[in-house]
Amino acid sequence: MNEFFLKKSKNNIWYGLFSHFYHAGIRHGISTRLGGVSSLPYMTLNLGMHTGDYPVKVQTNRQLFCNAVGVNYRSVVSAQQVHKDTIAIVTQADAGKGVDCYADALCETDALVTANPDIPLLLLYADCVPVLFFDPVQRVIGVAHAGWKGTVAQIAVKTLTTMQECFGSRSADCLVGIGPSIGPCCYEVDDGVINPLRAGFHDWEDVAAIHGERRWMLNLWEVNRRQLLENGVLAANIAVAEVCTSCNNELFFSYRAEGGCTGRIGALISL
Ligand SMILES: [Zn+2]
C-alpha cells in the first residue's frame, strides 16, 4: 500500500514522503512549516518568494529543505505559478532559475517536467494540490500545481501527456503522489467553482458534497485521482496523502485557514 509519511532530517527539517517514490529511490519531499528561519505569519519554513517574507530568509529555508532532501540548491528550477495549465520541459539551460529570485523563475508555468537527473523541480503551495510524477522506465519526473482552476484545466493529465509525448512515458508505468492540500473537510466552494468543474467532469456529484444552498464541499484529491485513472494511471500507483492543510495548519501553510497571508510549502522532486 502506498503511504505518505513525515520524516525529520538531520538538519531538523520535517517533510513528507510518498512510500512508493521512496522505495524507488527518488529524492523528493513535501515540506512542512517546521524547521525554518521565518517569523510570523511565515513561521517558519516558508519557501514562497512572492509572499512578503524576507527573500534572504526564504533562500535560507530553501537551502535547508534542499539539504534535507539531498538535492543541489543551485540547480533547482521553480516557476511563477498562475493557476493555468502551461507546462515547461526543463533542461540544463534552466538550472537555478527561480531558486534565489522570483523574477528569474519560469514565467506563467504551473507544471514542470524533466528527464535531466541534475535538475530538481520545485513548486509552491498553500492549499492547492501538489501532484508529483515519476516514470521509472523512461526516468522522467514531473510536478504540477493543481488548485481548482488547474484541476478544472486537467493540469495533472496534461503533465502526464507531456511526459508521454516528449519522453515516451506510458501511463501504466507512472507513479503519482497527491500531496497535502485543502481537503473535502474544509474546502467549501460555490457554483463559481462547481459550474466549470462539472462542464468537464461528469462524476462531479461524487466529489462534491452539498453544503447548503449553492455551496459544496469539494474533494480536489479525488478529482485529480480520477482524472489520472481515466488516463491510464493504475490505482495501485497513485498515493494520496489525504492530509488537509487547513485542518493541520500547525504543520502546513493554509491560505484559507490563515486568511490569505501565509507562507508556502514546497513540492521538490529530483531524479
Ligand atoms: Zn480539513
Tab-separated table of C-alpha atoms and ligand atoms in Angstrom:
chain	number	residue	atom	x	y	z
A	1	MET	CA	0.000	0.000	0.000
A	2	ASN	CA	1.260	3.466	-0.878
A	3	GLU	CA	1.568	5.783	2.036
A	4	PHE	CA	2.568	9.326	2.885
A	5	PHE	CA	4.739	9.765	5.938
A	6	LEU	CA	6.672	12.528	7.688
A	7	LYS	CA	10.387	12.377	8.302
A	8	LYS	CA	12.752	14.613	10.259
A	9	SER	CA	16.069	15.296	8.554
A	10	LYS	CA	19.462	15.604	10.221
A	11	ASN	CA	19.198	19.398	9.866
A	12	ASN	CA	15.849	19.451	11.725
A	13	ILE	CA	13.526	19.844	8.734
A	14	TRP	CA	10.258	17.929	8.819
A	15	TYR	CA	8.999	16.878	5.406
A	16	GLY	CA	6.655	14.376	3.841
A	17	LEU	CA	7.492	11.449	1.580
A	18	PHE	CA	5.498	9.046	-0.570
A	19	SER	CA	6.456	5.432	0.166
A	20	HIS	CA	6.372	4.312	-3.490
A	21	PHE	CA	8.714	7.133	-4.564
A	22	TYR	CA	10.917	6.476	-1.535
A	23	HIS	CA	11.259	2.775	-2.350
A	24	ALA	CA	12.013	3.647	-5.985
A	25	GLY	CA	14.939	5.757	-4.754
A	26	ILE	CA	13.556	9.083	-5.923
A	27	ARG	CA	14.677	12.113	-3.932
A	28	HIS	CA	11.581	14.117	-3.136
A	29	GLY	CA	9.708	15.832	-0.348
A	30	ILE	CA	6.715	17.930	0.581
A	31	SER	CA	7.903	20.477	3.104
A	32	THR	CA	6.065	21.300	6.313
A	33	ARG	CA	6.328	24.642	8.105
A	34	LEU	CA	8.727	23.197	10.704
A	35	GLY	CA	12.466	23.835	10.932
A	36	GLY	CA	12.957	27.143	9.076
A	37	VAL	CA	14.002	30.689	9.966
A	38	SER	CA	10.967	32.838	9.012
A	39	SER	CA	8.834	34.723	11.526
A	40	LEU	CA	5.030	35.053	11.734
A	41	PRO	CA	2.979	34.806	9.568
A	42	TYR	CA	5.557	32.837	7.596
A	43	MET	CA	6.689	30.772	10.545
A	44	THR	CA	8.967	29.019	9.973
A	45	LEU	CA	9.877	27.124	6.778
A	46	ASN	CA	8.291	29.444	4.206
A	47	LEU	CA	9.500	28.528	0.704
A	48	GLY	CA	7.442	31.140	-1.192
A	49	MET	CA	9.415	34.126	-2.538
A	50	HIS	CA	6.375	36.195	-3.518
A	51	THR	CA	4.682	36.167	-0.113
A	52	GLY	CA	6.062	39.337	1.502
A	53	ASP	CA	8.611	37.389	3.547
A	54	TYR	CA	12.270	38.451	3.524
A	55	PRO	CA	13.937	36.928	0.422
A	56	VAL	CA	17.078	36.077	2.375
A	57	LYS	CA	15.018	34.028	4.830
A	58	VAL	CA	13.236	32.211	2.001
A	59	GLN	CA	16.625	31.457	0.397
A	60	THR	CA	17.861	30.035	3.709
A	61	ASN	CA	14.689	27.959	4.067
A	62	ARG	CA	15.023	26.619	0.527
A	63	GLN	CA	18.663	25.696	1.193
A	64	LEU	CA	17.637	23.888	4.382
A	65	PHE	CA	14.904	21.980	2.546
A	66	CYS	CA	17.219	21.061	-0.364
A	67	ASN	CA	19.837	19.819	2.098
A	68	ALA	CA	17.204	17.741	3.878
A	69	VAL	CA	16.002	16.133	0.643
A	70	GLY	CA	19.564	15.772	-0.679
A	71	VAL	CA	19.425	17.903	-3.819
A	72	ASN	CA	21.685	20.680	-5.095
A	73	TYR	CA	20.092	24.039	-4.236
A	74	ARG	CA	21.950	25.829	-7.050
A	75	SER	CA	20.311	23.632	-9.733
A	76	VAL	CA	16.711	23.875	-8.526
A	77	VAL	CA	14.170	25.211	-11.037
A	78	SER	CA	10.988	26.950	-9.922
A	79	ALA	CA	8.135	28.796	-11.609
A	80	GLN	CA	5.859	31.828	-11.416
A	81	GLN	CA	2.616	29.944	-10.851
A	82	VAL	CA	-0.584	31.494	-12.184
A	83	HIS	CA	-3.310	28.809	-11.824
A	84	LYS	CA	-3.224	27.979	-15.533
A	85	ASP	CA	-2.097	24.895	-17.442
A	86	THR	CA	1.230	25.781	-19.045
A	87	ILE	CA	3.821	23.034	-18.596
A	88	ALA	CA	7.560	23.579	-19.024
A	89	ILE	CA	10.058	20.962	-20.187
A	90	VAL	CA	13.019	21.820	-18.012
A	91	THR	CA	16.548	21.385	-19.371
A	92	GLN	CA	20.095	22.051	-18.210
A	93	ALA	CA	19.819	25.611	-19.542
A	94	ASP	CA	17.177	26.305	-16.880
A	95	ALA	CA	19.313	25.186	-13.914
A	96	GLY	CA	18.898	27.548	-10.973
A	97	LYS	CA	16.059	29.572	-12.475
A	98	GLY	CA	13.883	30.996	-9.735
A	99	VAL	CA	15.704	29.442	-6.815
A	100	ASP	CA	17.112	32.734	-5.474
A	101	CYS	CA	14.724	35.214	-7.026
A	102	TYR	CA	11.077	35.131	-8.086
A	103	ALA	CA	11.718	37.292	-11.180
A	104	ASP	CA	14.050	34.618	-12.598
A	105	ALA	CA	11.536	31.780	-12.216
A	106	LEU	CA	9.872	30.299	-15.316
A	107	CYS	CA	7.057	32.647	-16.374
A	108	GLU	CA	3.377	31.666	-16.127
A	109	THR	CA	4.072	27.996	-15.570
A	110	ASP	CA	2.135	25.581	-13.359
A	111	ALA	CA	3.855	22.276	-14.065
A	112	LEU	CA	7.438	21.181	-14.662
A	113	VAL	CA	8.746	18.043	-16.384
A	114	THR	CA	12.324	16.863	-16.830
A	115	ALA	CA	14.415	13.806	-17.644
A	116	ASN	CA	17.595	15.561	-16.515
A	117	PRO	CA	18.974	13.894	-13.364
A	118	ASP	CA	20.752	17.090	-12.324
A	119	ILE	CA	17.686	19.341	-12.230
A	120	PRO	CA	15.452	19.268	-9.119
A	121	LEU	CA	11.953	20.679	-9.657
A	122	LEU	CA	10.224	22.875	-7.062
A	123	LEU	CA	6.655	24.223	-6.972
A	124	LEU	CA	4.946	26.082	-4.122
A	125	TYR	CA	1.561	25.632	-2.436
A	126	ALA	CA	-0.754	26.837	0.300
A	127	ASP	CA	-3.929	24.690	-0.044
A	128	CYS	CA	-3.607	23.910	-3.786
A	129	VAL	CA	-2.866	20.283	-4.665
A	130	PRO	CA	0.719	19.151	-5.337
A	131	VAL	CA	0.795	16.305	-7.884
A	132	LEU	CA	4.156	14.554	-8.300
A	133	PHE	CA	5.063	12.125	-11.091
A	134	PHE	CA	7.820	9.579	-11.623
A	135	ASP	CA	8.217	7.253	-14.579
A	136	PRO	CA	10.766	4.611	-13.507
A	137	VAL	CA	11.018	3.139	-17.038
A	138	GLN	CA	11.908	6.237	-19.077
A	139	ARG	CA	13.330	8.014	-15.987
A	140	VAL	CA	11.188	11.149	-16.153
A	141	ILE	CA	9.758	13.281	-13.337
A	142	GLY	CA	7.080	15.935	-13.162
A	143	VAL	CA	5.309	18.159	-10.671
A	144	ALA	CA	2.029	20.044	-11.079
A	145	HIS	CA	0.193	22.813	-9.206
A	146	ALA	CA	-3.478	21.879	-9.152
A	147	GLY	CA	-5.739	24.335	-7.386
A	148	TRP	CA	-9.345	24.300	-8.522
A	149	LYS	CA	-8.533	26.166	-11.733
A	150	GLY	CA	-5.637	23.861	-12.564
A	151	THR	CA	-7.766	20.839	-11.697
A	152	VAL	CA	-10.595	22.030	-13.971
A	153	ALA	CA	-7.960	22.568	-16.692
A	154	GLN	CA	-6.741	18.984	-16.056
A	155	ILE	CA	-3.178	20.058	-15.418
A	156	ALA	CA	-2.255	16.683	-13.876
A	157	VAL	CA	-3.404	14.841	-17.014
A	158	LYS	CA	-1.633	17.371	-19.227
A	159	THR	CA	1.589	16.857	-17.258
A	160	LEU	CA	1.280	13.114	-17.843
A	161	THR	CA	0.574	13.722	-21.538
A	162	THR	CA	3.688	15.896	-21.778
A	163	MET	CA	5.751	13.059	-20.261
A	164	GLN	CA	4.260	10.715	-22.868
A	165	GLU	CA	4.732	12.976	-25.871
A	166	CYS	CA	8.205	14.243	-25.021
A	167	PHE	CA	9.792	11.226	-23.345
A	168	GLY	CA	7.754	8.173	-24.323
A	169	SER	CA	6.303	7.558	-20.859
A	170	ARG	CA	3.422	5.099	-20.522
A	171	SER	CA	0.613	5.926	-18.095
A	172	ALA	CA	0.673	2.424	-16.615
A	173	ASP	CA	4.337	2.795	-15.661
A	174	CYS	CA	3.985	6.127	-13.868
A	175	LEU	CA	3.902	6.577	-10.114
A	176	VAL	CA	1.886	9.535	-8.807
A	177	GLY	CA	1.768	11.269	-5.426
A	178	ILE	CA	-1.045	13.649	-4.473
A	179	GLY	CA	0.224	15.749	-1.595
A	180	PRO	CA	-1.139	17.681	1.392
A	181	SER	CA	-3.643	20.362	0.390
A	182	ILE	CA	-7.056	21.604	1.450
A	183	GLY	CA	-9.348	18.603	1.961
A	184	PRO	CA	-13.050	17.904	1.432
A	185	CYS	CA	-13.467	18.581	5.169
A	186	CYS	CA	-12.581	22.279	4.703
A	187	TYR	CA	-12.815	23.198	1.013
A	188	GLU	CA	-16.201	24.883	0.731
A	189	VAL	CA	-16.908	26.258	-2.749
A	190	ASP	CA	-19.782	27.892	-4.609
A	191	ASP	CA	-21.120	27.467	-8.122
A	192	GLY	CA	-18.325	29.676	-9.417
A	193	VAL	CA	-16.132	26.609	-8.914
A	194	ILE	CA	-18.668	23.826	-9.400
A	195	ASN	CA	-20.047	25.056	-12.746
A	196	PRO	CA	-16.723	24.971	-14.601
A	197	LEU	CA	-15.833	21.678	-12.896
A	198	ARG	CA	-18.983	19.848	-13.916
A	199	ALA	CA	-18.682	21.057	-17.509
A	200	GLY	CA	-15.714	18.713	-17.934
A	201	PHE	CA	-16.096	16.140	-15.153
A	202	HIS	CA	-19.263	14.069	-15.394
A	203	ASP	CA	-18.907	12.389	-11.967
A	204	TRP	CA	-18.780	15.736	-10.212
A	205	GLU	CA	-21.532	14.792	-7.751
A	206	ASP	CA	-19.272	12.013	-6.418
A	207	VAL	CA	-16.613	14.531	-5.416
A	208	ALA	CA	-18.726	17.483	-4.240
A	209	ALA	CA	-20.970	17.099	-1.176
A	210	ILE	CA	-23.860	19.560	-0.952
A	211	HIS	CA	-23.276	22.004	1.902
A	212	GLY	CA	-26.133	24.482	1.848
A	213	GLU	CA	-27.684	26.448	-0.967
A	214	ARG	CA	-25.287	26.560	-3.934
A	215	ARG	CA	-22.458	25.509	-1.618
A	216	TRP	CA	-20.425	22.323	-1.805
A	217	MET	CA	-17.512	20.647	-0.029
A	218	LEU	CA	-15.166	19.735	-2.871
A	219	ASN	CA	-12.644	16.889	-2.891
A	220	LEU	CA	-9.857	18.029	-5.225
A	221	TRP	CA	-7.717	14.991	-4.331
A	222	GLU	CA	-10.357	12.666	-5.748
A	223	VAL	CA	-10.946	14.767	-8.888
A	224	ASN	CA	-7.225	14.617	-9.705
A	225	ARG	CA	-7.041	10.908	-8.862
A	226	ARG	CA	-9.987	10.063	-11.120
A	227	GLN	CA	-8.675	12.203	-13.980
A	228	LEU	CA	-5.417	10.237	-13.854
A	229	LEU	CA	-7.215	6.864	-13.604
A	230	GLU	CA	-9.256	7.772	-16.693
A	231	ASN	CA	-5.983	8.406	-18.494
A	232	GLY	CA	-4.445	5.051	-17.737
A	233	VAL	CA	-2.599	5.522	-14.458
A	234	LEU	CA	-3.036	2.444	-12.272
A	235	ALA	CA	-4.884	2.873	-8.966
A	236	ALA	CA	-2.106	0.946	-7.226
A	237	ASN	CA	0.412	3.527	-8.463
A	238	ILE	CA	-1.371	6.597	-7.046
A	239	ALA	CA	-0.696	7.621	-3.461
A	240	VAL	CA	-2.999	10.223	-1.931
A	241	ALA	CA	-1.612	11.795	1.245
A	242	GLU	CA	-5.136	12.629	2.474
A	243	VAL	CA	-3.675	15.330	4.700
A	244	CYS	CA	-5.681	18.568	4.888
A	245	THR	CA	-3.540	21.691	5.155
A	246	SER	CA	-6.361	23.663	6.816
A	247	CYS	CA	-7.038	21.004	9.493
A	248	ASN	CA	-3.278	20.656	10.043
A	249	ASN	CA	-2.375	24.329	9.991
A	250	GLU	CA	0.260	23.837	12.713
A	251	LEU	CA	2.146	21.605	10.237
A	252	PHE	CA	1.318	23.189	6.857
A	253	PHE	CA	0.626	26.654	5.499
A	254	SER	CA	-3.033	27.155	4.591
A	255	TYR	CA	-4.199	30.119	2.539
A	256	ARG	CA	-7.778	29.707	3.737
A	257	ALA	CA	-7.069	28.943	7.383
A	258	GLU	CA	-4.777	31.980	7.634
A	259	GLY	CA	-6.830	34.468	5.663
A	260	GLY	CA	-4.509	34.630	2.672
A	261	CYS	CA	-1.424	35.948	4.477
A	262	THR	CA	0.825	32.957	4.905
A	263	GLY	CA	3.864	31.088	3.628
A	264	ARG	CA	4.171	28.316	1.078
A	265	ILE	CA	5.101	24.669	1.356
A	266	GLY	CA	7.165	23.186	-1.461
A	267	ALA	CA	6.996	20.008	-3.523
A	268	LEU	CA	10.542	19.093	-4.539
A	269	ILE	CA	11.499	16.137	-6.719
A	270	SER	CA	14.703	15.051	-8.447
A	271	LEU	CA	15.808	12.006	-10.429
B	1	ZN	ZN	-9.729	19.986	6.649
